[in-house]
């Protein structure tokens, strides 16, 4: 069964600290993996996209990694800011059909 | 560009009532989607339209109907609302189906009592 699992479910860190969010998937055949940021009360917004051949992709303080062999991805946030408080959603696309699988997200709270 | 717009932002319905959620995009995208988001669960696809004139069922289509009115607009209709349809509904669009980045609207929070 195609699944995307994220951990932890929620995370609280102090402003200025780093954190890493995890995404494991069993989707096959794999096309690409995106990380979305969803602020409270708003729709998700894409942060990064990685295809099978890419190991890492950065977007400012956000760095995503992909290990296609172990089917794991991580999103690393450096020097967190209060505005990073949001849900982060891992989304995997299949290459064989018009289908994408959403993870349930990690809710990140940054405390001053 | 407004991106993806949705109306209404909030709605309360009684069981059995009907309503239509409206969605429009101004990015000339071919594909449009309707999702629902429930606490502790990922976004689940209700229906999608890969291109103007086509619609297909997603993961949770029961109790819903859709209309791709033109390239810009994609509406979601609840014919007889049930409490299980209480959720936040998101419309999204992308240039091409599935693998492209999806652009989401702000959502509609629906409560069915």
PDB file of N, CA, C and O in Angstrom, chain A residues 54-104:
ATOM      1  N   UNK A  54      18.131  13.310  -6.959  1.00  0.00           N
ATOM      2  CA  UNK A  54      18.608  14.410  -6.122  1.00  0.00           C
ATOM      3  C   UNK A  54      18.706  13.983  -4.670  1.00  0.00           C
ATOM      4  O   UNK A  54      17.780  13.374  -4.131  1.00  0.00           O
ATOM      5  N   UNK A  55      19.811  14.331  -4.014  1.00  0.00           N
ATOM      6  CA  UNK A  55      20.025  13.957  -2.617  1.00  0.00           C
ATOM      7  C   UNK A  55      19.669  15.079  -1.658  1.00  0.00           C
ATOM      8  O   UNK A  55      19.297  14.833  -0.526  1.00  0.00           O
ATOM      9  N   UNK A  56      19.826  16.315  -2.118  1.00  0.00           N
ATOM     10  CA  UNK A  56      19.588  17.437  -1.238  1.00  0.00           C
ATOM     11  C   UNK A  56      19.122  18.647  -2.028  1.00  0.00           C
ATOM     12  O   UNK A  56      19.502  18.827  -3.196  1.00  0.00           O
ATOM     13  N   UNK A  57      18.304  19.469  -1.382  1.00  0.00           N
ATOM     14  CA  UNK A  57      17.792  20.678  -2.021  1.00  0.00           C
ATOM     15  C   UNK A  57      17.567  21.700  -0.936  1.00  0.00           C
ATOM     16  O   UNK A  57      16.962  21.394   0.103  1.00  0.00           O
ATOM     17  N   UNK A  58      18.036  22.919  -1.154  1.00  0.00           N
ATOM     18  CA  UNK A  58      17.902  23.959  -0.137  1.00  0.00           C
ATOM     19  C   UNK A  58      17.014  25.090  -0.611  1.00  0.00           C
ATOM     20  O   UNK A  58      16.940  25.393  -1.814  1.00  0.00           O
ATOM     21  N   UNK A  59      16.339  25.709   0.343  1.00  0.00           N
ATOM     22  CA  UNK A  59      15.509  26.878   0.094  1.00  0.00           C
ATOM     23  C   UNK A  59      15.675  27.777   1.324  1.00  0.00           C
ATOM     24  O   UNK A  59      14.950  27.643   2.302  1.00  0.00           O
ATOM     25  N   UNK A  60      16.685  28.630   1.255  1.00  0.00           N
ATOM     26  CA  UNK A  60      16.963  29.495   2.406  1.00  0.00           C
ATOM     27  C   UNK A  60      17.422  28.672   3.594  1.00  0.00           C
ATOM     28  O   UNK A  60      18.367  27.889   3.489  1.00  0.00           O
ATOM     29  N   UNK A  61      16.707  28.806   4.716  1.00  0.00           N
ATOM     30  CA  UNK A  61      17.077  28.054   5.926  1.00  0.00           C
ATOM     31  C   UNK A  61      16.525  26.634   5.932  1.00  0.00           C
ATOM     32  O   UNK A  61      16.721  25.894   6.892  1.00  0.00           O
ATOM     33  N   UNK A  62      15.817  26.262   4.902  1.00  0.00           N
ATOM     34  CA  UNK A  62      15.241  24.922   4.785  1.00  0.00           C
ATOM     35  C   UNK A  62      16.126  24.058   3.873  1.00  0.00           C
ATOM     36  O   UNK A  62      16.446  24.473   2.757  1.00  0.00           O
ATOM     37  N   UNK A  63      16.506  22.875   4.349  1.00  0.00           N
ATOM     38  CA  UNK A  63      17.264  21.938   3.536  1.00  0.00           C
ATOM     39  C   UNK A  63      16.579  20.580   3.587  1.00  0.00           C
ATOM     40  O   UNK A  63      16.405  20.015   4.672  1.00  0.00           O
ATOM     41  N   UNK A  64      16.220  20.075   2.429  1.00  0.00           N
ATOM     42  CA  UNK A  64      15.596  18.753   2.355  1.00  0.00           C
ATOM     43  C   UNK A  64      16.608  17.754   1.825  1.00  0.00           C
ATOM     44  O   UNK A  64      17.436  18.084   0.970  1.00  0.00           O
ATOM     45  N   UNK A  65      16.549  16.539   2.347  1.00  0.00           N
ATOM     46  CA  UNK A  65      17.395  15.459   1.855  1.00  0.00           C
ATOM     47  C   UNK A  65      16.515  14.297   1.434  1.00  0.00           C
ATOM     48  O   UNK A  65      15.398  14.129   1.927  1.00  0.00           O
ATOM     49  N   UNK A  66      17.046  13.491   0.530  1.00  0.00           N
ATOM     50  CA  UNK A  66      16.306  12.328   0.044  1.00  0.00           C
ATOM     51  C   UNK A  66      17.254  11.155  -0.097  1.00  0.00           C
ATOM     52  O   UNK A  66      18.326  11.270  -0.706  1.00  0.00           O
ATOM     53  N   UNK A  67      16.868  10.023   0.498  1.00  0.00           N
ATOM     54  CA  UNK A  67      17.572   8.760   0.295  1.00  0.00           C
ATOM     55  C   UNK A  67      16.584   7.826  -0.385  1.00  0.00           C
ATOM     56  O   UNK A  67      15.728   7.233   0.272  1.00  0.00           O
ATOM     57  N   UNK A  68      16.703   7.701  -1.696  1.00  0.00           N
ATOM     58  CA  UNK A  68      15.749   6.895  -2.456  1.00  0.00           C
ATOM     59  C   UNK A  68      15.904   5.402  -2.170  1.00  0.00           C
ATOM     60  O   UNK A  68      14.957   4.639  -2.372  1.00  0.00           O
ATOM     61  N   UNK A  69      17.072   4.985  -1.706  1.00  0.00           N
ATOM     62  CA  UNK A  69      17.273   3.565  -1.399  1.00  0.00           C
ATOM     63  C   UNK A  69      16.482   3.157  -0.167  1.00  0.00           C
ATOM     64  O   UNK A  69      15.834   2.099  -0.146  1.00  0.00           O
ATOM     65  N   UNK A  70      16.547   3.983   0.876  1.00  0.00           N
ATOM     66  CA  UNK A  70      15.820   3.664   2.110  1.00  0.00           C
ATOM     67  C   UNK A  70      14.433   4.292   2.124  1.00  0.00           C
ATOM     68  O   UNK A  70      13.669   4.075   3.064  1.00  0.00           O
ATOM     69  N   UNK A  71      14.110   5.072   1.111  1.00  0.00           N
ATOM     70  CA  UNK A  71      12.797   5.734   1.001  1.00  0.00           C
ATOM     71  C   UNK A  71      12.547   6.625   2.205  1.00  0.00           C
ATOM     72  O   UNK A  71      11.498   6.529   2.869  1.00  0.00           O
ATOM     73  N   UNK A  72      13.542   7.469   2.471  1.00  0.00           N
ATOM     74  CA  UNK A  72      13.428   8.403   3.576  1.00  0.00           C
ATOM     75  C   UNK A  72      13.807   9.798   3.104  1.00  0.00           C
ATOM     76  O   UNK A  72      14.710   9.968   2.272  1.00  0.00           O
ATOM     77  N   UNK A  73      13.105  10.790   3.671  1.00  0.00           N
ATOM     78  CA  UNK A  73      13.444  12.175   3.423  1.00  0.00           C
ATOM     79  C   UNK A  73      13.426  12.916   4.753  1.00  0.00           C
ATOM     80  O   UNK A  73      12.756  12.505   5.699  1.00  0.00           O
ATOM     81  N   UNK A  74      14.216  13.978   4.819  1.00  0.00           N
ATOM     82  CA  UNK A  74      14.181  14.811   6.010  1.00  0.00           C
ATOM     83  C   UNK A  74      14.154  16.275   5.583  1.00  0.00           C
ATOM     84  O   UNK A  74      14.608  16.630   4.487  1.00  0.00           O
ATOM     85  N   UNK A  75      13.590  17.104   6.462  1.00  0.00           N
ATOM     86  CA  UNK A  75      13.585  18.549   6.264  1.00  0.00           C
ATOM     87  C   UNK A  75      14.275  19.160   7.470  1.00  0.00           C
ATOM     88  O   UNK A  75      13.808  19.001   8.600  1.00  0.00           O
ATOM     89  N   UNK A  76      15.393  19.826   7.227  1.00  0.00           N
ATOM     90  CA  UNK A  76      16.174  20.438   8.289  1.00  0.00           C
ATOM     91  C   UNK A  76      15.951  21.947   8.257  1.00  0.00           C
ATOM     92  O   UNK A  76      16.084  22.574   7.203  1.00  0.00           O
ATOM     93  N   UNK A  77      15.591  22.490   9.415  1.00  0.00           N
ATOM     94  CA  UNK A  77      15.382  23.933   9.529  1.00  0.00           C
ATOM     95  C   UNK A  77      16.494  24.495  10.397  1.00  0.00           C
ATOM     96  O   UNK A  77      16.696  24.042  11.541  1.00  0.00           O
ATOM     97  N   UNK A  78      17.202  25.466   9.885  1.00  0.00           N
ATOM     98  CA  UNK A  78      18.340  26.062  10.585  1.00  0.00           C
ATOM     99  C   UNK A  78      17.946  27.396  11.200  1.00  0.00           C
ATOM    100  O   UNK A  78      17.211  28.173  10.587  1.00  0.00           O
ATOM    101  N   UNK A  79      18.449  27.637  12.392  1.00  0.00           N
ATOM    102  CA  UNK A  79      18.232  28.933  13.069  1.00  0.00           C
ATOM    103  C   UNK A  79      16.762  29.327  13.016  1.00  0.00           C
ATOM    104  O   UNK A  79      16.391  30.343  12.415  1.00  0.00           O
ATOM    105  N   UNK A  80      15.923  28.531  13.646  1.00  0.00           N
ATOM    106  CA  UNK A  80      14.470  28.689  13.530  1.00  0.00           C
ATOM    107  C   UNK A  80      14.010  30.085  13.942  1.00  0.00           C
ATOM    108  O   UNK A  80      14.602  30.747  14.816  1.00  0.00           O
ATOM    109  N   UNK A  81      12.922  30.513  13.300  1.00  0.00           N
ATOM    110  CA  UNK A  81      12.293  31.803  13.595  1.00  0.00           C
ATOM    111  C   UNK A  81      10.837  31.560  13.975  1.00  0.00           C
ATOM    112  O   UNK A  81      10.264  30.522  13.642  1.00  0.00           O
ATOM    113  N   UNK A  82      10.251  32.537  14.644  1.00  0.00           N
ATOM    114  CA  UNK A  82       8.851  32.393  15.061  1.00  0.00           C
ATOM    115  C   UNK A  82       7.943  32.109  13.863  1.00  0.00           C
ATOM    116  O   UNK A  82       6.959  31.368  13.978  1.00  0.00           O
ATOM    117  N   UNK A  83       8.286  32.666  12.710  1.00  0.00           N
ATOM    118  CA  UNK A  83       7.466  32.475  11.509  1.00  0.00           C
ATOM    119  C   UNK A  83       7.552  31.052  10.945  1.00  0.00           C
ATOM    120  O   UNK A  83       6.803  30.699  10.033  1.00  0.00           O
ATOM    121  N   UNK A  84       8.460  30.258  11.483  1.00  0.00           N
ATOM    122  CA  UNK A  84       8.539  28.854  11.053  1.00  0.00           C
ATOM    123  C   UNK A  84       7.468  27.998  11.712  1.00  0.00           C
ATOM    124  O   UNK A  84       7.289  26.827  11.336  1.00  0.00           O
ATOM    125  N   UNK A  85       6.770  28.540  12.692  1.00  0.00           N
ATOM    126  CA  UNK A  85       5.674  27.797  13.326  1.00  0.00           C
ATOM    127  C   UNK A  85       4.604  27.505  12.279  1.00  0.00           C
ATOM    128  O   UNK A  85       4.013  28.420  11.700  1.00  0.00           O
ATOM    129  N   UNK A  86       4.389  26.217  12.030  1.00  0.00           N
ATOM    130  CA  UNK A  86       3.487  25.790  10.959  1.00  0.00           C
ATOM    131  C   UNK A  86       3.447  24.271  10.951  1.00  0.00           C
ATOM    132  O   UNK A  86       4.163  23.619  11.717  1.00  0.00           O
ATOM    133  N   UNK A  87       2.617  23.719  10.083  1.00  0.00           N
ATOM    134  CA  UNK A  87       2.661  22.283   9.807  1.00  0.00           C
ATOM    135  C   UNK A  87       3.482  22.063   8.545  1.00  0.00           C
ATOM    136  O   UNK A  87       3.383  22.843   7.590  1.00  0.00           O
ATOM    137  N   UNK A  88       4.282  21.005   8.553  1.00  0.00           N
ATOM    138  CA  UNK A  88       5.126  20.681   7.400  1.00  0.00           C
ATOM    139  C   UNK A  88       4.685  19.324   6.858  1.00  0.00           C
ATOM    140  O   UNK A  88       4.632  18.341   7.595  1.00  0.00           O
ATOM    141  N   UNK A  89       4.344  19.327   5.598  1.00  0.00           N
ATOM    142  CA  UNK A  89       3.718  18.161   4.986  1.00  0.00           C
ATOM    143  C   UNK A  89       4.628  17.589   3.907  1.00  0.00           C
ATOM    144  O   UNK A  89       5.110  18.322   3.040  1.00  0.00           O
ATOM    145  N   UNK A  90       4.848  16.298   3.968  1.00  0.00           N
ATOM    146  CA  UNK A  90       5.642  15.569   2.971  1.00  0.00           C
ATOM    147  C   UNK A  90       4.676  14.982   1.946  1.00  0.00           C
ATOM    148  O   UNK A  90       3.677  14.359   2.318  1.00  0.00           O
ATOM    149  N   UNK A  91       4.952  15.163   0.673  1.00  0.00           N
ATOM    150  CA  UNK A  91       4.046  14.724  -0.386  1.00  0.00           C
ATOM    151  C   UNK A  91       4.855  13.971  -1.441  1.00  0.00           C
ATOM    152  O   UNK A  91       5.843  14.486  -1.952  1.00  0.00           O
ATOM    153  N   UNK A  92       4.417  12.760  -1.754  1.00  0.00           N
ATOM    154  CA  UNK A  92       5.137  11.933  -2.729  1.00  0.00           C
ATOM    155  C   UNK A  92       4.257  11.684  -3.938  1.00  0.00           C
ATOM    156  O   UNK A  92       3.079  11.340  -3.795  1.00  0.00           O
ATOM    157  N   UNK A  93       4.830  11.853  -5.135  1.00  0.00           N
ATOM    158  CA  UNK A  93       4.095  11.622  -6.377  1.00  0.00           C
ATOM    159  C   UNK A  93       4.514  10.300  -7.003  1.00  0.00           C
ATOM    160  O   UNK A  93       5.691   9.941  -6.975  1.00  0.00           O
ATOM    161  N   UNK A  94       3.519   9.600  -7.575  1.00  0.00           N
ATOM    162  CA  UNK A  94       3.799   8.362  -8.300  1.00  0.00           C
ATOM    163  C   UNK A  94       4.091   8.688  -9.747  1.00  0.00           C
ATOM    164  O   UNK A  94       3.505   9.625 -10.305  1.00  0.00           O
ATOM    165  N   UNK A  95       4.915   7.904 -10.367  1.00  0.00           N
ATOM    166  CA  UNK A  95       5.232   8.158 -11.771  1.00  0.00           C
ATOM    167  C   UNK A  95       4.295   7.412 -12.713  1.00  0.00           C
ATOM    168  O   UNK A  95       4.249   7.694 -13.894  1.00  0.00           O
ATOM    169  N   UNK A  96       3.526   6.471 -12.179  1.00  0.00           N
ATOM    170  CA  UNK A  96       2.726   5.624 -13.060  1.00  0.00           C
ATOM    171  C   UNK A  96       1.295   6.101 -13.216  1.00  0.00           C
ATOM    172  O   UNK A  96       0.559   5.586 -14.016  1.00  0.00           O
ATOM    173  N   UNK A  97       0.893   7.057 -12.403  1.00  0.00           N
ATOM    174  CA  UNK A  97      -0.499   7.507 -12.457  1.00  0.00           C
ATOM    175  C   UNK A  97      -0.588   8.929 -11.943  1.00  0.00           C
ATOM    176  O   UNK A  97       0.340   9.432 -11.329  1.00  0.00           O
ATOM    177  N   UNK A  98      -1.715   9.563 -12.235  1.00  0.00           N
ATOM    178  CA  UNK A  98      -1.907  10.919 -11.728  1.00  0.00           C
ATOM    179  C   UNK A  98      -2.296  10.844 -10.256  1.00  0.00           C
ATOM    180  O   UNK A  98      -3.445  11.045  -9.890  1.00  0.00           O
ATOM    181  N   UNK A  99      -1.314  10.526  -9.428  1.00  0.00           N
ATOM    182  CA  UNK A  99      -1.628  10.316  -8.026  1.00  0.00           C
ATOM    183  C   UNK A  99      -0.514  10.848  -7.139  1.00  0.00           C
ATOM    184  O   UNK A  99       0.669  10.677  -7.445  1.00  0.00           O
ATOM    185  N   UNK A 100      -0.923  11.505  -6.060  1.00  0.00           N
ATOM    186  CA  UNK A 100       0.038  11.950  -5.062  1.00  0.00           C
ATOM    187  C   UNK A 100      -0.462  11.523  -3.697  1.00  0.00           C
ATOM    188  O   UNK A 100      -1.661  11.429  -3.471  1.00  0.00           O
ATOM    189  N   UNK A 101       0.477  11.256  -2.805  1.00  0.00           N
ATOM    190  CA  UNK A 101       0.154  10.793  -1.457  1.00  0.00           C
ATOM    191  C   UNK A 101       0.666  11.828  -0.465  1.00  0.00           C
ATOM    192  O   UNK A 101       1.853  12.196  -0.496  1.00  0.00           O
ATOM    193  N   UNK A 102      -0.224  12.288   0.413  1.00  0.00           N
ATOM    194  CA  UNK A 102       0.137  13.280   1.425  1.00  0.00           C
ATOM    195  C   UNK A 102       0.417  12.590   2.750  1.00  0.00           C
ATOM    196  O   UNK A 102      -0.316  11.699   3.169  1.00  0.00           O
ATOM    197  N   UNK A 103       1.479  13.028   3.436  1.00  0.00           N
ATOM    198  CA  UNK A 103       1.660  12.661   4.829  1.00  0.00           C
ATOM    199  C   UNK A 103       0.723  13.477   5.694  1.00  0.00           C
ATOM    200  O   UNK A 103       0.131  14.456   5.223  1.00  0.00           O
ATOM    201  N   UNK A 104       0.588  13.076   6.959  1.00  0.00           N
ATOM    202  CA  UNK A 104      -0.334  13.782   7.855  1.00  0.00           C
ATOM    203  C   UNK A 104       0.304  15.020   8.474  1.00  0.00           C
ATOM    204  O   UNK A 104      -0.373  15.791   9.139  1.00  0.00           O
TER     205      UNK A 104
END
